[in-house]
Each structure stands twice: as structure tokens, then as C-alpha cells.
Coordinates of N, CA and C in Angstrom, one line a residue:
M1 N 15.2 5.0 44.9 CA 15.2 5.7 43.6 C 13.9 6.4 43.5
R2 N 13.9 7.7 43.2 CA 12.7 8.5 43.1 C 12.5 8.8 41.6
I3 N 11.2 8.6 41.1 CA 10.8 8.9 39.7 C 9.9 10.1 39.8
D4 N 10.3 11.1 39.0 CA 9.4 12.3 39.0 C 8.1 12.1 38.3
A5 N 7.2 13.0 38.4 CA 5.9 12.9 37.9 C 5.9 12.8 36.3
L6 N 6.7 13.6 35.7 CA 6.8 13.6 34.2 C 7.3 12.2 33.7
T7 N 8.3 11.7 34.3 CA 8.8 10.4 33.9 C 7.8 9.3 34.1
R8 N 7.1 9.4 35.2 CA 6.0 8.4 35.5 C 4.9 8.4 34.4
R9 N 4.5 9.7 34.0 CA 3.5 9.8 33.0 C 4.0 9.3 31.6
V10 N 5.2 9.5 31.3 CA 5.8 9.0 30.0 C 5.8 7.5 30.0
V11 N 6.2 6.9 31.1 CA 6.2 5.4 31.2 C 4.8 4.9 31.1
L12 N 3.8 5.5 31.7 CA 2.5 5.0 31.6 C 1.9 5.2 30.2
L13 N 2.2 6.3 29.5 CA 1.7 6.5 28.2 C 2.3 5.4 27.2
V14 N 3.6 5.2 27.3 CA 4.3 4.1 26.5 C 3.7 2.8 26.8
A15 N 3.5 2.4 28.0 CA 2.9 1.1 28.4 C 1.4 1.0 27.8
A16 N 0.7 2.1 27.9 CA -0.7 2.1 27.4 C -0.7 1.9 25.9
A17 N 0.2 2.6 25.2 CA 0.3 2.5 23.7 C 0.7 1.1 23.3
L18 N 1.6 0.4 24.0 CA 1.9 -1.0 23.7 C 0.8 -1.9 23.9
L19 N -0.1 -1.6 24.8 CA -1.3 -2.5 25.0 C -2.3 -2.3 23.9
V20 N -2.4 -1.2 23.3 CA -3.4 -0.9 22.3 C -3.0 -1.3 20.9
L21 N -1.7 -1.3 20.6 CA -1.2 -1.6 19.3 C -1.5 -3.1 19.0
P22 N -2.0 -3.4 17.8 CA -2.2 -4.8 17.4 C -0.9 -5.5 17.2
V23 N -0.8 -6.7 17.7 CA 0.4 -7.5 17.6 C 0.1 -8.6 16.6
G24 N 1.1 -8.7 15.6 CA 1.0 -9.8 14.6 C 0.0 -9.6 13.5
T25 N -0.6 -8.3 13.4 CA -1.6 -8.1 12.4 C -1.1 -7.2 11.3
A26 N 0.1 -6.6 11.4 CA 0.6 -5.7 10.4 C 1.7 -6.3 9.6
T27 N 1.8 -6.0 8.3 CA 2.9 -6.3 7.5 C 3.6 -5.0 7.3
A28 N 4.8 -4.9 7.7 CA 5.6 -3.7 7.6 C 5.9 -3.4 6.2
A29 N 5.8 -2.1 5.8 CA 6.1 -1.7 4.4 C 7.6 -2.1 4.1
R30 N 8.5 -2.0 5.0 CA 9.9 -2.3 4.6 C 10.1 -3.8 4.4
S31 N 9.2 -4.6 4.7 CA 9.3 -6.0 4.5 C 8.8 -6.5 3.1
L32 N 8.1 -5.6 2.4 CA 7.6 -5.9 1.1 C 8.3 -5.0 0.1
P33 N 9.0 -5.7 -0.9 CA 9.8 -4.9 -1.8 C 9.0 -4.2 -2.8
T34 N 9.6 -3.1 -3.4 CA 9.1 -2.4 -4.5 C 9.3 -3.3 -5.7
K35 N 8.2 -3.4 -6.6 CA 8.3 -4.2 -7.8 C 8.0 -3.3 -9.0
T36 N 8.7 -3.7 -10.1 CA 8.5 -2.9 -11.3 C 8.2 -3.9 -12.5
T37 N 7.3 -3.5 -13.4 CA 7.0 -4.3 -14.5 C 6.8 -3.3 -15.7
E38 N 6.9 -3.8 -16.9 CA 6.7 -3.0 -18.1 C 5.4 -3.5 -18.8
V39 N 4.5 -2.6 -19.2 CA 3.3 -3.0 -19.9 C 3.1 -2.0 -21.0
N40 N 3.2 -2.4 -22.3 CA 2.9 -1.6 -23.4 C 3.7 -0.3 -23.4
E41 N 5.0 -0.4 -23.1 CA 5.9 0.8 -23.0 C 5.7 1.7 -21.9
I42 N 5.0 1.2 -20.8 CA 4.7 1.9 -19.6 C 5.4 1.2 -18.5
T43 N 6.3 1.9 -17.7 CA 6.9 1.4 -16.6 C 6.0 1.6 -15.4
V44 N 5.7 0.5 -14.7 CA 4.8 0.5 -13.5 C 5.6 0.1 -12.3
E45 N 5.8 1.0 -11.4 CA 6.5 0.7 -10.1 C 5.6 0.8 -9.0
V46 N 5.5 -0.3 -8.2 CA 4.6 -0.4 -7.1 C 5.3 -0.7 -5.8
S47 N 5.0 0.1 -4.8 CA 5.6 0.0 -3.4 C 4.6 -0.1 -2.4
P48 N 4.4 -1.3 -1.8 CA 3.4 -1.4 -0.7 C 3.9 -0.7 0.5
R49 N 3.1 0.2 1.1 CA 3.5 0.9 2.3 C 2.9 0.3 3.6
R50 N 1.7 -0.3 3.4 CA 1.1 -0.9 4.6 C 0.1 -1.9 4.1
V51 N 0.1 -3.1 4.7 CA -0.9 -4.1 4.5 C -1.2 -4.8 5.8
N52 N -2.4 -4.5 6.4 CA -2.8 -5.1 7.6 C -4.3 -5.3 7.7
S53 N -4.8 -5.6 8.9 CA -6.2 -5.9 9.1 C -7.0 -4.6 8.9
R54 N -6.4 -3.4 8.9 CA -7.2 -2.2 8.6 C -7.2 -1.8 7.2
G55 N -6.4 -2.4 6.3 CA -6.4 -2.1 4.9 C -5.0 -2.1 4.3
A56 N -4.9 -1.6 3.1 CA -3.6 -1.5 2.4 C -3.4 -0.1 1.8
V57 N -2.1 0.3 1.8 CA -1.7 1.6 1.2 C -0.6 1.2 0.3
I58 N -0.8 1.6 -1.0 CA 0.2 1.2 -2.0 C 0.6 2.4 -2.9
A59 N 1.9 2.7 -3.0 CA 2.4 3.8 -3.8 C 2.6 3.3 -5.2
I60 N 2.2 4.1 -6.2 CA 2.3 3.7 -7.6 C 3.0 4.8 -8.4
I61 N 3.9 4.5 -9.3 CA 4.5 5.4 -10.2 C 4.4 4.8 -11.6
L62 N 3.9 5.6 -12.5 CA 3.8 5.2 -13.9 C 4.6 6.2 -14.8
D63 N 5.4 5.6 -15.7 CA 6.2 6.4 -16.6 C 6.1 5.8 -18.0
T64 N 6.1 6.8 -19.0 CA 6.1 6.4 -20.4 C 6.7 7.5 -21.2
H65 N 7.2 7.1 -22.4 CA 7.7 8.1 -23.3 C 6.8 8.3 -24.5
E66 N 5.8 7.4 -24.6 CA 4.8 7.4 -25.7 C 3.4 7.6 -25.1
G67 N 2.7 8.6 -25.7 CA 1.3 8.7 -25.3 C 1.1 9.3 -23.9
A68 N -0.2 9.4 -23.5 CA -0.5 9.9 -22.2 C -1.0 8.8 -21.3
L69 N -0.7 9.0 -20.0 CA -1.2 8.0 -19.0 C -2.6 8.4 -18.5
D70 N -3.6 8.0 -19.3 CA -5.0 8.4 -19.1 C -5.8 7.4 -18.2
V71 N -5.1 6.4 -17.7 CA -5.8 5.3 -16.9 C -6.4 5.9 -15.6
D72 N -7.6 5.5 -15.3 CA -8.2 5.9 -14.0 C -7.8 4.8 -13.0
L73 N -6.7 5.1 -12.2 CA -6.2 4.1 -11.3 C -7.2 3.5 -10.3
R74 N -8.0 4.4 -9.8 CA -9.0 3.9 -8.8 C -10.0 2.9 -9.4
R75 N -10.4 3.1 -10.6 CA -11.3 2.1 -11.3 C -10.6 0.9 -11.9
R76 N -9.4 1.0 -12.2 CA -8.7 0.0 -12.9 C -7.7 -0.9 -12.1
S77 N -7.7 -0.6 -10.8 CA -6.8 -1.4 -9.9 C -7.6 -2.4 -9.0
T78 N -7.1 -3.6 -8.9 CA -7.7 -4.6 -8.1 C -6.6 -5.2 -7.2
L79 N -6.9 -5.3 -5.9 CA -6.0 -5.9 -4.9 C -6.7 -7.1 -4.4
T80 N -6.0 -8.2 -4.4 CA -6.4 -9.5 -3.8 C -5.5 -9.9 -2.7
V81 N -6.0 -10.1 -1.5 CA -5.1 -10.5 -0.4 C -5.6 -11.9 0.1
D82 N -4.7 -12.9 0.0 CA -5.1 -14.3 0.4 C -6.3 -14.7 -0.4
G83 N -6.4 -14.4 -1.6 CA -7.5 -14.8 -2.5 C -8.8 -14.0 -2.4
T84 N -8.8 -13.0 -1.5 CA -10.0 -12.2 -1.3 C -9.8 -10.8 -1.9
P85 N -10.7 -10.4 -2.8 CA -10.6 -9.0 -3.3 C -10.9 -8.0 -2.2
W86 N -10.0 -7.0 -2.2 CA -10.2 -5.8 -1.3 C -10.7 -4.6 -2.1
P87 N -11.7 -3.9 -1.7 CA -12.2 -2.8 -2.4 C -11.3 -1.6 -2.3
V88 N -11.2 -0.8 -3.5 CA -10.5 0.4 -3.5 C -11.2 1.4 -2.6
D89 N -10.5 2.1 -1.8 CA -11.1 3.1 -0.9 C -10.8 4.5 -1.5
S90 N -9.6 4.7 -2.0 CA -9.3 6.0 -2.6 C -8.0 6.0 -3.4
Y91 N -7.9 7.0 -4.2 CA -6.6 7.3 -4.9 C -6.3 8.7 -4.7
Q92 N -5.0 9.0 -4.3 CA -4.6 10.4 -4.2 C -3.3 10.5 -5.0
G93 N -3.2 11.5 -5.9 CA -2.0 11.7 -6.6 C -2.3 12.4 -7.9
D94 N -1.4 12.2 -8.9 CA -1.5 12.9 -10.2 C -2.7 12.3 -10.9
G95 N -3.5 13.2 -11.6 CA -4.6 12.8 -12.4 C -4.2 12.2 -13.7
P96 N -5.2 11.8 -14.5 CA -4.9 11.2 -15.8 C -4.2 12.2 -16.7
G97 N -3.3 11.7 -17.6 CA -2.6 12.5 -18.5 C -1.1 12.6 -18.3
G98 N -0.3 13.1 -19.2 CA 1.1 13.2 -19.1 C 1.9 12.0 -19.2
H99 N 3.2 12.1 -19.1 CA 4.1 10.9 -19.2 C 4.6 10.4 -17.9
H100 N 4.3 11.0 -16.8 CA 4.7 10.6 -15.5 C 3.6 10.8 -14.5
R101 N 3.3 9.8 -13.7 CA 2.2 10.0 -12.7 C 2.7 9.3 -11.4
E102 N 2.4 9.9 -10.3 CA 2.6 9.3 -9.0 C 1.4 9.4 -8.1
G103 N 1.1 8.4 -7.3 CA 0.0 8.5 -6.4 C -0.1 7.3 -5.5
T104 N -1.1 7.3 -4.6 CA -1.2 6.3 -3.6 C -2.7 5.8 -3.6
L105 N -2.7 4.5 -3.7 CA -4.0 3.8 -3.7 C -4.2 3.2 -2.3
R106 N -5.4 3.4 -1.8 CA -5.8 2.8 -0.4 C -6.9 1.8 -0.7
F107 N -6.8 0.7 0.0 CA -7.8 -0.4 -0.1 C -8.4 -0.7 1.3
R108 N -9.7 -1.0 1.4 CA -10.3 -1.4 2.6 C -10.1 -2.9 2.8
S109 N -9.8 -3.3 4.0 CA -9.6 -4.7 4.3 C -10.9 -5.5 4.1
A110 N -10.8 -6.7 3.6 CA -11.9 -7.6 3.4 C -11.7 -8.9 4.0
G111 N -10.7 -9.0 4.8 CA -10.3 -10.3 5.4 C -9.0 -10.3 6.0
P112 N -8.5 -11.5 6.5 CA -7.2 -11.6 7.2 C -6.1 -11.4 6.2
V113 N -4.9 -11.2 6.8 CA -3.7 -11.0 6.0 C -2.7 -12.1 6.5
S114 N -2.4 -13.0 5.6 CA -1.5 -14.0 6.0 C -0.5 -14.5 5.0
A115 N -0.9 -14.8 3.7 CA 0.1 -15.4 2.8 C 0.5 -14.7 1.6
S116 N -0.4 -14.0 0.9 CA -0.1 -13.4 -0.4 C -0.9 -12.2 -0.7
M117 N -0.4 -11.4 -1.6 CA -1.1 -10.2 -2.1 C -0.8 -10.1 -3.6
R118 N -1.8 -9.7 -4.3 CA -1.7 -9.5 -5.8 C -2.4 -8.2 -6.2
L119 N -1.7 -7.3 -6.9 CA -2.2 -6.1 -7.5 C -2.3 -6.2 -9.0
V120 N -3.5 -5.9 -9.6 CA -3.7 -6.0 -11.0 C -4.2 -4.6 -11.4
I121 N -3.5 -4.0 -12.5 CA -3.9 -2.8 -13.0 C -4.2 -3.0 -14.5
T122 N -5.4 -2.7 -14.9 CA -5.8 -2.8 -16.3 C -5.9 -1.4 -17.0
G123 N -6.1 -1.4 -18.3 CA -6.3 -0.1 -18.9 C -5.0 0.5 -19.4
L124 N -3.9 -0.2 -19.4 CA -2.6 0.3 -19.8 C -2.2 -0.2 -21.2
G125 N -3.2 -0.6 -22.0 CA -2.9 -1.2 -23.2 C -2.4 -2.6 -23.0
G126 N -2.6 -3.1 -21.8 CA -2.2 -4.4 -21.3 C -2.5 -4.4 -19.9
T127 N -2.1 -5.5 -19.2 CA -2.4 -5.6 -17.8 C -1.1 -5.8 -17.0
A128 N -1.0 -5.0 -15.9 CA 0.2 -5.1 -15.0 C -0.3 -6.0 -13.8
K129 N 0.5 -7.0 -13.6 CA 0.2 -8.0 -12.5 C 1.4 -8.1 -11.6
L130 N 1.3 -7.8 -10.3 CA 2.4 -7.8 -9.4 C 1.9 -8.6 -8.2
S131 N 2.8 -9.5 -7.7 CA 2.4 -10.3 -6.5 C 3.5 -10.3 -5.5
W132 N 3.1 -10.5 -4.2 CA 4.0 -10.5 -3.1 C 3.6 -11.7 -2.2
K133 N 4.6 -12.3 -1.7 CA 4.4 -13.3 -0.6 C 4.6 -12.5 0.7
L134 N 3.5 -12.6 1.5 CA 3.5 -11.8 2.8 C 4.3 -12.5 3.9
P135 N 5.1 -11.8 4.6 CA 5.9 -12.4 5.7 C 5.0 -12.9 6.8
S136 N 5.5 -14.0 7.4 CA 4.7 -14.6 8.5 C 4.7 -13.6 9.7
S137 N 3.6 -13.6 10.4 CA 3.5 -12.7 11.6 C 4.3 -13.2 12.7

């Protein structure tokens, strides 16, 4: 059986990618459910997209029918993974104001990922607290 040069290159690239990818260090976004809570007539919906040794990416949606959503999500959000606080790296999304906001918070890793994760958002006229049990690697 003869393998042409292009097929050989593709096989080598796939094999090399498999060697470089971290094994057992990522928590897939699909394995962590979206959670919703109500705080002071504000609906807070949180969807973890990625949590691993490189950091965390979390999508957030805020909705209200009363008042404006003026909270600074970057300054008012705290993520704790396995009891260790992870610093906020950035927030991208809708700015303060309005009745509906969507955005993504990114956190820098500050330790291993193994058992649990907790996100706390203050400044909503109350505190949103959401927790996840992380799946085993």
C-alpha cells in the first residue's frame, strides 16, 4: 500500500498535535451546565466555556426590567477554583447601562483545576453566587 506525500503530512500533523495537547487538564465547556440565579430583580445567567490550567472563560448574561445594569463586571466578579482565587484578566461585552447585557469574563489561572469552581458577582443590589462541581479528569 502506497501513501502519498500529502496524506503522510496530514498524518504527521495530527500525530504532532496530539502530542502537544494537554491531557487531563481541561474541563470541557459542555460538561459544565449553564446556571441561572435571581438577585434584586436581575436575572444572572452564567455559562462556563472553558476552565483549565491556562485559565477560565465564562459567558454572562444579565437581564432586568427595573433600573439600569450599571455594575462593572470586571471589578465585581470573583472566581475561586478549588479554594484559590483566580484574578480577572478581562471582560469583553456590553458596557454598563440598559436592561440587558451580555459579555465574557476571562480569568488567569492561579492553580490546579480538580474539584470545584465558584463565581461571585457583587454590586447587583445583592450578591450572585454560582458554584459548579468540576468533572474528574
